[in-house]
Amino acid sequence: MDKYSEILSAWQNLKIQNAAELEAALNGYVIQFAYHSGKIENPNITYNDTREIFDRDGVTNFTGDVRTIFEIRNAKDASNFVLDAFDRQESLTQEFILQLHYELTKNTYDTRSWQVGERTGAFKKHDYVTGRYEVGSPPEDVERELVALLEEIRQVALRTNDHIFTAAAYFHAKFENIHPFSDGNGRTGRLAMNYFLLQHNHPPIVIHEEDKTSIISRWKPLIRKKNLRRSNSF
C-alpha cells in the first residue's frame, strides 16, 4: 500500500458525516492550509498572524499592509463557508466557486481593478498579461470552460471513486489554466480542489509554498491530455 492509500484509508475510517466531525478531524489543518495557500500569493503572510486571526479573530503588534490582514481573515471566512457547504452537501458548481472567490477576495481588489470593472465574486472582464504572455482563457470563454470542467470531474466521480485524487489534481491544473478571475485564482482553485476531495471522502491537501513549482510541473501534463478520460494515472 502506498503512502497516499494509507492516508486515504485512515481518513475514510473516520466516517465523517457532518461539518462538526469534519472540523474535529481537520484540527490544525485549516490553519496550515490557509497559511501556505496565502503565502504562495503574498510573502508577507506569516504563520503566527494566520493562527492569531483563526484563533482570536485579530492580531497584535501588526505593522504591515492591511491587505494582508484582509486576506487572512478572508481565508478564515472561506474555511467556514466550506464547512457550511459540506454540512449542506452542496455541489461544486459555478455558483459555489463564485461565492468562494468572493469570500477569499472581498475588500482586497485595488482601485485600478474597480475602475476597469473587476469585482470580487465575478469572472474577469479583461485579459491579463504576465511578462510576455497572456494569462488564462479569454473572458468570453471563461464561464463555458469552467462549466465544462466541473461537469468533467462530476462525471468521473459518478463513474468511479478510484480516480478522485487524479480528478482533483486535473481540476486544479485546468482551473489555473482557465484563470477565471482577475485575482485570487490560486487561492480559489486550491480550496475548490479540496472541497471536491472532501465531497468524495478524500482528505484535503496542503500545497506548501516551497513545493508549488514542482507540484504544478507534475500536474501540467494532465492539461496536455486535453480531458480527464485520458488521465487515468498520476
Short mmCIF file of C-alpha atoms in Angstrom, two decimals:
data_model
loop_
_atom_site.label_atom_id
_atom_site.label_comp_id
_atom_site.label_asym_id
_atom_site.label_seq_id
_atom_site.Cartn_x
_atom_site.Cartn_y
_atom_site.Cartn_z
CA MET A 1 0.00 0.00 0.00
CA ASP A 2 1.47 3.39 -0.97
CA LYS A 3 1.56 6.36 1.39
CA TYR A 4 -1.49 8.11 -0.06
CA SER A 5 -3.53 4.89 0.14
CA GLU A 6 -2.61 4.61 3.82
CA ILE A 7 -3.68 8.20 4.46
CA LEU A 8 -6.89 7.70 2.48
CA SER A 9 -7.76 4.55 4.41
CA ALA A 10 -7.19 6.27 7.75
CA TRP A 11 -9.31 9.24 6.65
CA GLN A 12 -12.19 7.09 5.42
CA ASN A 13 -12.16 5.09 8.64
CA LEU A 14 -13.19 8.30 10.42
CA LYS A 15 -16.59 8.05 8.64
CA ILE A 16 -17.13 11.82 8.66
CA GLN A 17 -20.80 12.75 8.21
CA ASN A 18 -21.14 16.45 9.03
CA ALA A 19 -19.30 19.74 9.49
CA ALA A 20 -18.70 19.24 13.22
CA GLU A 21 -17.00 15.90 12.61
CA LEU A 22 -15.06 17.35 9.68
CA GLU A 23 -13.85 20.31 11.75
CA ALA A 24 -12.70 17.95 14.51
CA ALA A 25 -10.88 15.73 12.01
CA LEU A 26 -9.13 18.66 10.35
CA ASN A 27 -7.91 20.04 13.68
CA GLY A 28 -4.90 22.28 12.90
CA TYR A 29 -5.00 21.53 9.18
CA VAL A 30 -7.21 24.54 8.37
CA ILE A 31 -4.63 26.99 9.70
CA GLN A 32 -1.80 25.20 7.89
CA PHE A 33 -3.72 25.28 4.62
CA ALA A 34 -4.69 28.94 4.98
CA TYR A 35 -1.12 29.92 5.80
CA HIS A 36 0.56 28.07 2.93
CA SER A 37 -2.13 28.88 0.36
CA GLY A 38 -1.99 32.54 1.32
CA LYS A 39 1.80 32.73 1.42
CA ILE A 40 2.08 31.38 -2.13
CA GLU A 41 0.38 34.60 -3.24
CA ASN A 42 1.54 37.01 -0.52
CA PRO A 43 5.00 36.59 1.06
CA ASN A 44 4.02 38.93 3.91
CA ILE A 45 1.62 36.37 5.38
CA THR A 46 3.07 34.67 8.46
CA TYR A 47 2.00 31.57 10.33
CA ASN A 48 1.70 33.46 13.62
CA ASP A 49 -0.61 36.11 12.12
CA THR A 50 -2.70 33.38 10.50
CA ARG A 51 -3.00 31.44 13.74
CA GLU A 52 -3.94 34.56 15.71
CA ILE A 53 -6.71 35.53 13.29
CA PHE A 54 -8.12 31.99 13.17
CA ASP A 55 -7.93 31.55 16.95
CA ARG A 56 -8.69 35.07 18.22
CA ASP A 57 -10.01 36.96 15.19
CA GLY A 58 -7.25 39.57 15.44
CA VAL A 59 -3.50 40.18 15.56
CA THR A 60 -1.22 42.04 17.94
CA ASN A 61 1.62 44.39 17.02
CA PHE A 62 0.93 44.19 13.28
CA THR A 63 2.65 46.92 11.24
CA GLY A 64 2.33 45.62 7.68
CA ASP A 65 -0.06 46.22 4.77
CA VAL A 66 -3.69 45.93 5.91
CA ARG A 67 -4.45 43.88 2.79
CA THR A 68 -2.51 41.03 4.38
CA ILE A 69 -4.93 41.03 7.31
CA PHE A 70 -7.93 41.07 4.98
CA GLU A 71 -6.52 38.10 3.06
CA ILE A 72 -6.02 36.03 6.21
CA ARG A 73 -9.44 36.99 7.58
CA ASN A 74 -10.99 36.08 4.24
CA ALA A 75 -9.28 32.69 4.36
CA LYS A 76 -10.99 32.09 7.70
CA ASP A 77 -14.38 33.14 6.28
CA ALA A 78 -13.84 30.90 3.25
CA SER A 79 -12.99 27.96 5.50
CA ASN A 80 -16.26 28.48 7.39
CA PHE A 81 -18.10 28.73 4.08
CA VAL A 82 -16.66 25.36 3.02
CA LEU A 83 -17.64 23.75 6.33
CA ASP A 84 -21.21 25.04 5.96
CA ALA A 85 -21.36 23.84 2.36
CA PHE A 86 -20.10 20.40 3.41
CA ASP A 87 -22.84 20.23 6.05
CA ARG A 88 -25.45 21.04 3.40
CA GLN A 89 -23.87 18.58 0.94
CA GLU A 90 -23.65 21.42 -1.56
CA SER A 91 -22.33 20.53 -5.00
CA LEU A 92 -19.21 22.04 -6.53
CA THR A 93 -20.83 24.36 -9.06
CA GLN A 94 -20.12 27.63 -10.82
CA GLU A 95 -22.18 29.45 -8.19
CA PHE A 96 -20.20 27.78 -5.40
CA ILE A 97 -16.90 28.88 -6.95
CA LEU A 98 -18.10 32.46 -7.43
CA GLN A 99 -19.13 32.67 -3.78
CA LEU A 100 -15.87 31.04 -2.69
CA HIS A 101 -13.92 33.62 -4.69
CA TYR A 102 -15.93 36.41 -3.07
CA GLU A 103 -15.17 35.10 0.42
CA LEU A 104 -11.45 34.85 -0.37
CA THR A 105 -11.02 38.23 -2.07
CA LYS A 106 -13.55 40.67 -0.58
CA ASN A 107 -12.00 44.02 0.38
CA THR A 108 -8.76 43.20 -1.47
CA TYR A 109 -9.33 44.48 -5.03
CA ASP A 110 -7.46 47.72 -5.60
CA THR A 111 -8.80 50.94 -7.11
CA ARG A 112 -7.49 50.18 -10.59
CA SER A 113 -9.31 46.82 -10.65
CA TRP A 114 -12.57 48.51 -9.70
CA GLN A 115 -12.06 51.22 -12.29
CA VAL A 116 -11.83 48.64 -15.09
CA GLY A 117 -14.93 46.81 -13.86
CA GLU A 118 -13.40 43.90 -11.96
CA ARG A 119 -15.36 42.66 -8.95
CA THR A 120 -14.88 40.07 -6.25
CA GLY A 121 -17.08 37.03 -6.81
CA ALA A 122 -17.32 37.71 -10.55
CA PHE A 123 -15.44 36.42 -13.58
CA LYS A 124 -12.73 38.63 -15.05
CA LYS A 125 -13.69 41.29 -17.58
CA HIS A 126 -10.30 41.61 -19.27
CA ASP A 127 -7.29 39.61 -20.45
CA TYR A 128 -4.21 39.80 -18.27
CA VAL A 129 -0.54 39.56 -19.16
CA THR A 130 2.35 38.27 -17.07
CA GLY A 131 5.62 39.16 -18.73
CA ARG A 132 5.26 38.44 -22.44
CA TYR A 133 2.27 36.11 -22.19
CA GLU A 134 -1.46 36.42 -21.73
CA VAL A 135 -2.83 34.56 -18.73
CA GLY A 136 -5.81 32.23 -18.97
CA SER A 137 -8.80 31.90 -21.24
CA PRO A 138 -10.40 34.95 -22.88
CA PRO A 139 -13.08 36.46 -20.61
CA GLU A 140 -15.85 35.49 -23.03
CA ASP A 141 -14.84 31.81 -22.77
CA VAL A 142 -14.37 31.55 -19.01
CA GLU A 143 -17.89 30.57 -17.97
CA ARG A 144 -18.28 27.94 -20.69
CA GLU A 145 -14.88 26.38 -19.96
CA LEU A 146 -15.41 26.33 -16.20
CA VAL A 147 -18.85 24.72 -16.51
CA ALA A 148 -17.35 22.09 -18.84
CA LEU A 149 -14.54 21.40 -16.35
CA LEU A 150 -16.96 20.99 -13.45
CA GLU A 151 -19.09 18.59 -15.49
CA GLU A 152 -16.00 16.63 -16.48
CA ILE A 153 -14.91 15.94 -12.91
CA ARG A 154 -18.53 15.29 -11.86
CA GLN A 155 -18.81 12.56 -14.46
CA VAL A 156 -15.57 10.95 -13.28
CA ALA A 157 -16.84 10.93 -9.69
CA LEU A 158 -20.11 9.34 -10.79
CA ARG A 159 -18.30 6.53 -12.62
CA THR A 160 -15.69 5.55 -10.05
CA ASN A 161 -14.08 6.50 -6.77
CA ASP A 162 -10.70 5.21 -7.95
CA HIS A 163 -9.52 8.40 -9.66
CA ILE A 164 -10.77 11.12 -7.30
CA PHE A 165 -7.28 12.37 -6.46
CA THR A 166 -6.31 12.47 -10.14
CA ALA A 167 -9.55 14.31 -10.92
CA ALA A 168 -8.79 16.84 -8.16
CA ALA A 169 -5.27 17.43 -9.49
CA TYR A 170 -6.65 17.78 -13.01
CA PHE A 171 -9.26 20.25 -11.80
CA HIS A 172 -6.66 22.41 -10.08
CA ALA A 173 -4.33 22.44 -13.08
CA LYS A 174 -7.13 23.17 -15.55
CA PHE A 175 -8.71 25.80 -13.29
CA GLU A 176 -5.42 27.69 -13.13
CA ASN A 177 -5.10 27.35 -16.89
CA ILE A 178 -8.55 28.93 -17.37
CA HIS A 179 -7.66 31.64 -14.81
CA PRO A 180 -11.29 32.77 -14.44
CA PHE A 181 -10.70 35.78 -12.18
CA SER A 182 -8.57 38.90 -12.35
CA ASP A 183 -7.07 37.99 -8.96
CA GLY A 184 -7.34 35.20 -6.39
CA ASN A 185 -7.27 32.29 -8.84
CA GLY A 186 -4.69 30.26 -6.93
CA ARG A 187 -6.39 30.54 -3.55
CA THR A 188 -9.81 29.80 -5.06
CA GLY A 189 -8.55 26.85 -7.09
CA ARG A 190 -6.76 25.22 -4.17
CA LEU A 191 -9.74 25.49 -1.83
CA ALA A 192 -12.22 24.35 -4.50
CA MET A 193 -9.97 21.35 -5.22
CA ASN A 194 -10.00 20.43 -1.53
CA TYR A 195 -13.77 20.78 -1.37
CA PHE A 196 -14.03 18.30 -4.24
CA LEU A 197 -11.79 15.89 -2.32
CA LEU A 198 -13.88 16.28 0.84
CA GLN A 199 -17.09 15.73 -1.10
CA HIS A 200 -15.80 12.33 -2.15
CA ASN A 201 -14.42 11.24 1.21
CA HIS A 202 -10.79 12.03 0.46
CA PRO A 203 -8.54 14.07 2.76
CA PRO A 204 -7.68 17.62 1.71
CA ILE A 205 -4.11 18.51 0.82
CA VAL A 206 -1.75 21.37 1.62
CA ILE A 207 0.48 22.70 -1.16
CA HIS A 208 3.44 24.24 0.60
CA GLU A 209 4.88 27.41 -0.84
CA GLU A 210 8.27 25.79 -1.41
CA ASP A 211 6.67 22.84 -3.25
CA LYS A 212 4.35 24.79 -5.55
CA THR A 213 6.64 24.86 -8.60
CA SER A 214 7.44 21.14 -8.52
CA ILE A 215 3.80 20.15 -7.95
CA ILE A 216 2.49 22.33 -10.76
CA SER A 217 5.13 20.95 -13.13
CA ARG A 218 3.92 17.42 -12.30
CA TRP A 219 0.27 18.35 -12.82
CA LYS A 220 0.68 20.25 -16.09
CA PRO A 221 0.77 17.04 -18.21
CA LEU A 222 -2.84 16.45 -17.11
CA ILE A 223 -3.87 19.56 -19.06
CA ARG A 224 -1.98 18.48 -22.17
CA LYS A 225 -4.04 15.28 -22.25
CA LYS A 226 -6.98 17.60 -23.00
CA ASN A 227 -9.52 15.67 -20.97
CA LEU A 228 -9.76 13.57 -17.86
CA ARG A 229 -10.67 10.34 -19.63
CA ARG A 230 -7.11 10.20 -20.92
CA SER A 231 -5.65 10.99 -17.50
CA ASN A 232 -6.12 7.69 -15.71
CA SER A 233 -2.89 7.76 -13.75
CA PHE A 234 -0.97 10.26 -11.69
#
